[in-house]
C-alpha atoms as a PDB file:
ATOM      1  CA  UNK A   1      36.113 125.173 -23.886  1.00  0.00           C
ATOM      2  CA  UNK A   2      38.561 128.092 -23.995  1.00  0.00           C
ATOM      3  CA  UNK A   3      41.011 128.798 -21.196  1.00  0.00           C
ATOM      4  CA  UNK A   4      42.828 131.763 -19.681  1.00  0.00           C
ATOM      5  CA  UNK A   5      45.944 131.392 -17.554  1.00  0.00           C
ATOM      6  CA  UNK A   6      47.174 133.293 -14.507  1.00  0.00           C
ATOM      7  CA  UNK A   7      48.637 132.871 -11.010  1.00  0.00           C
ATOM      8  CA  UNK A   8      46.753 132.626  -7.730  1.00  0.00           C
ATOM      9  CA  UNK A   9      49.327 134.804  -5.998  1.00  0.00           C
ATOM     10  CA  UNK A  10      49.545 135.330  -2.248  1.00  0.00           C
ATOM     11  CA  UNK A  11      49.145 138.218   0.159  1.00  0.00           C
ATOM     12  CA  UNK A  12      52.455 138.239   2.091  1.00  0.00           C
ATOM     13  CA  UNK A  13      50.796 139.900   5.092  1.00  0.00           C
ATOM     14  CA  UNK A  14      48.747 136.739   5.659  1.00  0.00           C
ATOM     15  CA  UNK A  15      49.747 133.170   6.455  1.00  0.00           C
ATOM     16  CA  UNK A  16      49.286 130.512   3.785  1.00  0.00           C
ATOM     17  CA  UNK A  17      46.140 129.097   5.500  1.00  0.00           C
ATOM     18  CA  UNK A  18      44.707 132.632   5.721  1.00  0.00           C
ATOM     19  CA  UNK A  19      45.436 133.114   2.022  1.00  0.00           C
ATOM     20  CA  UNK A  20      43.625 129.879   1.207  1.00  0.00           C
ATOM     21  CA  UNK A  21      40.544 131.017   3.142  1.00  0.00           C
ATOM     22  CA  UNK A  22      40.645 134.368   1.332  1.00  0.00           C
ATOM     23  CA  UNK A  23      40.890 132.547  -2.013  1.00  0.00           C
ATOM     24  CA  UNK A  24      37.841 130.472  -1.107  1.00  0.00           C
ATOM     25  CA  UNK A  25      35.875 133.720  -0.734  1.00  0.00           C
ATOM     26  CA  UNK A  26      37.058 135.363  -3.956  1.00  0.00           C
ATOM     27  CA  UNK A  27      37.850 132.690  -6.531  1.00  0.00           C
ATOM     28  CA  UNK A  28      34.519 130.787  -6.882  1.00  0.00           C
ATOM     29  CA  UNK A  29      32.804 133.918  -8.198  1.00  0.00           C
ATOM     30  CA  UNK A  30      35.534 134.317 -10.843  1.00  0.00           C
ATOM     31  CA  UNK A  31      35.316 130.626 -11.784  1.00  0.00           C
ATOM     32  CA  UNK A  32      31.522 130.944 -12.171  1.00  0.00           C
ATOM     33  CA  UNK A  33      31.851 134.143 -14.213  1.00  0.00           C
ATOM     34  CA  UNK A  34      34.369 132.505 -16.561  1.00  0.00           C
ATOM     35  CA  UNK A  35      32.384 129.256 -16.783  1.00  0.00           C
ATOM     36  CA  UNK A  36      29.228 131.123 -17.837  1.00  0.00           C
ATOM     37  CA  UNK A  37      31.276 132.391 -20.787  1.00  0.00           C
ATOM     38  CA  UNK A  38      32.760 129.009 -21.686  1.00  0.00           C
ATOM     39  CA  UNK A  39      36.186 129.732 -20.199  1.00  0.00           C
ATOM     40  CA  UNK A  40      38.274 127.636 -17.799  1.00  0.00           C
ATOM     41  CA  UNK A  41      40.730 129.432 -15.521  1.00  0.00           C
ATOM     42  CA  UNK A  42      44.109 127.699 -15.457  1.00  0.00           C
ATOM     43  CA  UNK A  43      46.738 128.439 -12.819  1.00  0.00           C
ATOM     44  CA  UNK A  44      50.465 128.028 -13.384  1.00  0.00           C
ATOM     45  CA  UNK A  45      52.389 125.946 -10.848  1.00  0.00           C
ATOM     46  CA  UNK A  46      55.466 128.195 -10.653  1.00  0.00           C
ATOM     47  CA  UNK A  47      56.519 128.736  -7.045  1.00  0.00           C
ATOM     48  CA  UNK A  48      57.389 132.384  -7.816  1.00  0.00           C
ATOM     49  CA  UNK A  49      60.232 132.096  -5.358  1.00  0.00           C
ATOM     50  CA  UNK A  50      61.688 135.378  -4.260  1.00  0.00           C
ATOM     51  CA  UNK A  51      58.469 137.338  -4.773  1.00  0.00           C
ATOM     52  CA  UNK A  52      57.957 137.852  -1.042  1.00  0.00           C
ATOM     53  CA  UNK A  53      60.292 138.938   1.727  1.00  0.00           C
ATOM     54  CA  UNK A  54      59.376 136.000   3.997  1.00  0.00           C
ATOM     55  CA  UNK A  55      60.872 133.441   1.614  1.00  0.00           C
ATOM     56  CA  UNK A  56      57.615 131.577   1.004  1.00  0.00           C
ATOM     57  CA  UNK A  57      56.509 130.990  -2.584  1.00  0.00           C
ATOM     58  CA  UNK A  58      54.529 133.861  -4.059  1.00  0.00           C
ATOM     59  CA  UNK A  59      52.026 131.575  -5.809  1.00  0.00           C
ATOM     60  CA  UNK A  60      49.557 129.340  -3.968  1.00  0.00           C
ATOM     61  CA  UNK A  61      49.672 126.669  -6.679  1.00  0.00           C
ATOM     62  CA  UNK A  62      53.215 125.345  -6.509  1.00  0.00           C
ATOM     63  CA  UNK A  63      52.519 121.840  -5.119  1.00  0.00           C
ATOM     64  CA  UNK A  64      50.036 118.982  -5.583  1.00  0.00           C
ATOM     65  CA  UNK A  65      48.744 119.560  -2.048  1.00  0.00           C
ATOM     66  CA  UNK A  66      47.704 123.068  -3.074  1.00  0.00           C
ATOM     67  CA  UNK A  67      46.377 121.852  -6.426  1.00  0.00           C
ATOM     68  CA  UNK A  68      43.771 119.778  -4.552  1.00  0.00           C
ATOM     69  CA  UNK A  69      42.539 122.982  -2.914  1.00  0.00           C
ATOM     70  CA  UNK A  70      42.588 124.744  -6.286  1.00  0.00           C
ATOM     71  CA  UNK A  71      40.701 121.968  -8.111  1.00  0.00           C
ATOM     72  CA  UNK A  72      38.050 122.035  -5.381  1.00  0.00           C
ATOM     73  CA  UNK A  73      37.380 125.643  -6.387  1.00  0.00           C
ATOM     74  CA  UNK A  74      36.933 124.699 -10.059  1.00  0.00           C
ATOM     75  CA  UNK A  75      40.341 125.857 -11.275  1.00  0.00           C
ATOM     76  CA  UNK A  76      42.577 123.950 -13.681  1.00  0.00           C
ATOM     77  CA  UNK A  77      46.317 123.644 -14.126  1.00  0.00           C
ATOM     78  CA  UNK A  78      48.807 125.360 -16.413  1.00  0.00           C
ATOM     79  CA  UNK A  79      51.533 122.797 -15.770  1.00  0.00           C
ATOM     80  CA  UNK A  80      55.271 123.333 -15.988  1.00  0.00           C
ATOM     81  CA  UNK A  81      57.334 120.276 -14.975  1.00  0.00           C
ATOM     82  CA  UNK A  82      60.534 122.314 -14.545  1.00  0.00           C
ATOM     83  CA  UNK A  83      59.192 123.866 -11.346  1.00  0.00           C
ATOM     84  CA  UNK A  84      58.246 120.509  -9.868  1.00  0.00           C
ATOM     85  CA  UNK A  85      61.665 119.089 -10.726  1.00  0.00           C
ATOM     86  CA  UNK A  86      63.699 121.686  -8.839  1.00  0.00           C
ATOM     87  CA  UNK A  87      61.444 121.546  -5.763  1.00  0.00           C
ATOM     88  CA  UNK A  88      61.880 117.759  -5.640  1.00  0.00           C
ATOM     89  CA  UNK A  89      58.493 116.515  -6.906  1.00  0.00           C
ATOM     90  CA  UNK A  90      58.361 113.834  -9.604  1.00  0.00           C
ATOM     91  CA  UNK A  91      56.472 115.594 -12.406  1.00  0.00           C
ATOM     92  CA  UNK A  92      54.956 112.332 -13.609  1.00  0.00           C
ATOM     93  CA  UNK A  93      53.140 111.582 -10.374  1.00  0.00           C
ATOM     94  CA  UNK A  94      50.505 114.225  -9.773  1.00  0.00           C
ATOM     95  CA  UNK A  95      47.254 115.099 -11.484  1.00  0.00           C
ATOM     96  CA  UNK A  96      48.145 114.897 -15.131  1.00  0.00           C
ATOM     97  CA  UNK A  97      44.429 114.539 -15.874  1.00  0.00           C
ATOM     98  CA  UNK A  98      43.698 118.117 -14.658  1.00  0.00           C
ATOM     99  CA  UNK A  99      46.157 119.830 -16.998  1.00  0.00           C
ATOM    100  CA  UNK A 100      44.677 122.171 -19.617  1.00  0.00           C
ATOM    101  CA  UNK A 101      47.930 123.780 -20.770  1.00  0.00           C
ATOM    102  CA  UNK A 102      51.558 122.640 -20.561  1.00  0.00           C
ATOM    103  CA  UNK A 103      54.594 124.890 -20.538  1.00  0.00           C
ATOM    104  CA  UNK A 104      57.522 122.996 -21.995  1.00  0.00           C
ATOM    105  CA  UNK A 105      60.503 124.230 -20.037  1.00  0.00           C
ATOM    106  CA  UNK A 106      63.428 122.290 -18.625  1.00  0.00           C
ATOM    107  CA  UNK A 107      65.662 122.839 -15.600  1.00  0.00           C
ATOM    108  CA  UNK A 108      69.347 122.136 -15.044  1.00  0.00           C
ATOM    109  CA  UNK A 109      70.318 121.271 -11.462  1.00  0.00           C
ATOM    110  CA  UNK A 110      73.688 121.731  -9.772  1.00  0.00           C
ATOM    111  CA  UNK A 111      73.387 119.606  -6.587  1.00  0.00           C
ATOM    112  CA  UNK A 112      76.904 120.473  -5.380  1.00  0.00           C
ATOM    113  CA  UNK A 113      75.942 124.154  -5.298  1.00  0.00           C
ATOM    114  CA  UNK A 114      72.801 123.334  -3.319  1.00  0.00           C
ATOM    115  CA  UNK A 115      75.135 122.186  -0.527  1.00  0.00           C
ATOM    116  CA  UNK A 116      76.336 125.798  -0.318  1.00  0.00           C
ATOM    117  CA  UNK A 117      73.144 127.779  -0.915  1.00  0.00           C
ATOM    118  CA  UNK A 118      70.511 125.428   0.474  1.00  0.00           C
ATOM    119  CA  UNK A 119      67.200 124.524  -1.093  1.00  0.00           C
ATOM    120  CA  UNK A 120      65.950 128.118  -1.337  1.00  0.00           C
ATOM    121  CA  UNK A 121      68.981 129.231  -3.338  1.00  0.00           C
ATOM    122  CA  UNK A 122      71.328 132.158  -3.020  1.00  0.00           C
ATOM    123  CA  UNK A 123      70.295 135.066  -0.835  1.00  0.00           C
ATOM    124  CA  UNK A 124      72.521 137.544  -2.719  1.00  0.00           C
ATOM    125  CA  UNK A 125      71.182 137.650  -6.263  1.00  0.00           C
ATOM    126  CA  UNK A 126      73.406 140.589  -7.194  1.00  0.00           C
ATOM    127  CA  UNK A 127      70.516 142.344  -8.922  1.00  0.00           C
ATOM    128  CA  UNK A 128      69.720 139.292 -11.102  1.00  0.00           C
ATOM    129  CA  UNK A 129      66.323 137.785 -10.181  1.00  0.00           C
ATOM    130  CA  UNK A 130      67.253 134.633 -12.136  1.00  0.00           C
ATOM    131  CA  UNK A 131      70.343 133.965  -9.974  1.00  0.00           C
ATOM    132  CA  UNK A 132      69.216 130.950  -7.961  1.00  0.00           C
ATOM    133  CA  UNK A 133      72.618 129.530  -7.084  1.00  0.00           C
ATOM    134  CA  UNK A 134      71.957 125.859  -7.772  1.00  0.00           C
ATOM    135  CA  UNK A 135      69.499 125.562 -10.669  1.00  0.00           C
ATOM    136  CA  UNK A 136      68.590 127.373 -13.897  1.00  0.00           C
ATOM    137  CA  UNK A 137      65.905 127.036 -16.535  1.00  0.00           C
ATOM    138  CA  UNK A 138      66.791 125.457 -19.876  1.00  0.00           C
ATOM    139  CA  UNK A 139      64.973 124.753 -23.121  1.00  0.00           C
ATOM    140  CA  UNK A 140      63.474 121.246 -23.381  1.00  0.00           C
ATOM    141  CA  UNK A 141      66.158 118.610 -23.843  1.00  0.00           C
ATOM    142  CA  UNK A 142      68.953 120.419 -22.003  1.00  0.00           C
ATOM    143  CA  UNK A 143      67.929 119.674 -18.426  1.00  0.00           C
ATOM    144  CA  UNK A 144      66.571 117.056 -16.055  1.00  0.00           C
ATOM    145  CA  UNK A 145      62.970 116.738 -17.295  1.00  0.00           C
ATOM    146  CA  UNK A 146      62.261 113.416 -19.018  1.00  0.00           C
ATOM    147  CA  UNK A 147      60.181 114.682 -21.950  1.00  0.00           C
ATOM    148  CA  UNK A 148      59.886 111.227 -23.507  1.00  0.00           C
ATOM    149  CA  UNK A 149      58.145 109.869 -20.403  1.00  0.00           C
ATOM    150  CA  UNK A 150      55.967 112.972 -20.003  1.00  0.00           C
ATOM    151  CA  UNK A 151      54.730 113.017 -23.593  1.00  0.00           C
ATOM    152  CA  UNK A 152      54.191 109.249 -23.455  1.00  0.00           C
ATOM    153  CA  UNK A 153      52.040 109.711 -20.323  1.00  0.00           C
ATOM    154  CA  UNK A 154      50.121 112.472 -22.111  1.00  0.00           C
ATOM    155  CA  UNK A 155      49.401 110.112 -25.018  1.00  0.00           C
ATOM    156  CA  UNK A 156      48.302 107.421 -22.556  1.00  0.00           C
ATOM    157  CA  UNK A 157      45.899 109.844 -20.843  1.00  0.00           C
ATOM    158  CA  UNK A 158      44.571 111.240 -24.120  1.00  0.00           C
ATOM    159  CA  UNK A 159      45.856 114.748 -23.382  1.00  0.00           C
ATOM    160  CA  UNK A 160      44.847 117.110 -26.176  1.00  0.00           C
ATOM    161  CA  UNK A 161      45.842 120.410 -24.574  1.00  0.00           C
ATOM    162  CA  UNK A 162      48.512 122.812 -25.711  1.00  0.00           C
ATOM    163  CA  UNK A 163      52.233 122.217 -25.217  1.00  0.00           C
ATOM    164  CA  UNK A 164      53.995 125.581 -25.566  1.00  0.00           C
ATOM    165  CA  UNK A 165      57.697 126.276 -25.151  1.00  0.00           C
ATOM    166  CA  UNK A 166      58.435 128.783 -22.399  1.00  0.00           C
ATOM    167  CA  UNK A 167      61.922 130.034 -23.255  1.00  0.00           C
ATOM    168  CA  UNK A 168      63.773 131.239 -20.143  1.00  0.00           C
ATOM    169  CA  UNK A 169      67.113 129.599 -20.942  1.00  0.00           C
ATOM    170  CA  UNK A 170      69.972 132.003 -20.098  1.00  0.00           C
ATOM    171  CA  UNK A 171      72.389 130.120 -22.379  1.00  0.00           C
ATOM    172  CA  UNK A 172      70.094 130.465 -25.404  1.00  0.00           C
ATOM    173  CA  UNK A 173      68.897 134.011 -24.739  1.00  0.00           C
ATOM    174  CA  UNK A 174      70.097 137.566 -25.082  1.00  0.00           C
ATOM    175  CA  UNK A 175      70.078 137.859 -28.872  1.00  0.00           C
ATOM    176  CA  UNK A 176      67.438 137.023 -31.477  1.00  0.00           C
ATOM    177  CA  UNK A 177      69.694 134.377 -33.034  1.00  0.00           C
ATOM    178  CA  UNK A 178      70.388 132.669 -29.716  1.00  0.00           C
ATOM    179  CA  UNK A 179      66.668 132.662 -28.886  1.00  0.00           C
ATOM    180  CA  UNK A 180      65.895 131.130 -32.291  1.00  0.00           C
ATOM    181  CA  UNK A 181      68.573 128.477 -31.729  1.00  0.00           C
ATOM    182  CA  UNK A 182      67.082 127.677 -28.316  1.00  0.00           C
ATOM    183  CA  UNK A 183      63.669 127.267 -29.905  1.00  0.00           C
ATOM    184  CA  UNK A 184      65.191 124.968 -32.565  1.00  0.00           C
ATOM    185  CA  UNK A 185      66.668 122.798 -29.797  1.00  0.00           C
ATOM    186  CA  UNK A 186      63.260 122.640 -28.091  1.00  0.00           C
ATOM    187  CA  UNK A 187      61.597 121.765 -31.395  1.00  0.00           C
ATOM    188  CA  UNK A 188      64.108 118.969 -32.095  1.00  0.00           C
ATOM    189  CA  UNK A 189      63.475 117.569 -28.614  1.00  0.00           C
ATOM    190  CA  UNK A 190      59.678 117.717 -28.607  1.00  0.00           C
ATOM    191  CA  UNK A 191      58.516 117.306 -32.201  1.00  0.00           C
ATOM    192  CA  UNK A 192      59.475 113.607 -32.596  1.00  0.00           C
ATOM    193  CA  UNK A 193      57.459 112.870 -29.447  1.00  0.00           C
ATOM    194  CA  UNK A 194      54.378 114.954 -30.300  1.00  0.00           C
ATOM    195  CA  UNK A 195      53.984 114.905 -34.069  1.00  0.00           C
ATOM    196  CA  UNK A 196      52.438 111.763 -35.563  1.00  0.00           C
END
């Protein structure tokens, strides 16, 4: 079956429970429409922090609790362990059997800075939406995600979905050569674990 990925999003005028009820009205029809055409809809688990003025995540698929709701509607998961890591969820625990697509991205944490900014990060981003204060995205192998354990669990579960590098590393970005070097680092990290 083919898949298409997106976010669930959230209407900031409504509470989270109200958003879930609204999703239950709208999403099943889309799931049915896609299914009739041999397509699974996969939802990324990025919190989309900072999208809404109230401070809540802008995506209703950021936690395993919300994934249960999502799976009940027939949706699947576009899984990125970096997001789970910075929000304090062990990426190896939840629902690895419902993953259709994996975004290989890492995250570097600065716990000492969290003591200043708090869990939600800096309030003054200085015009930089990536300025979180206490964490930043990295290419696989340069952060906290244990790729060896994740890929091993994938092999154990028989995962055959895609593993694609999502390059948002500020250290290895900005120029074509730096981006290429970041991708080489990701390749060196992942290829020994994935390739036979």
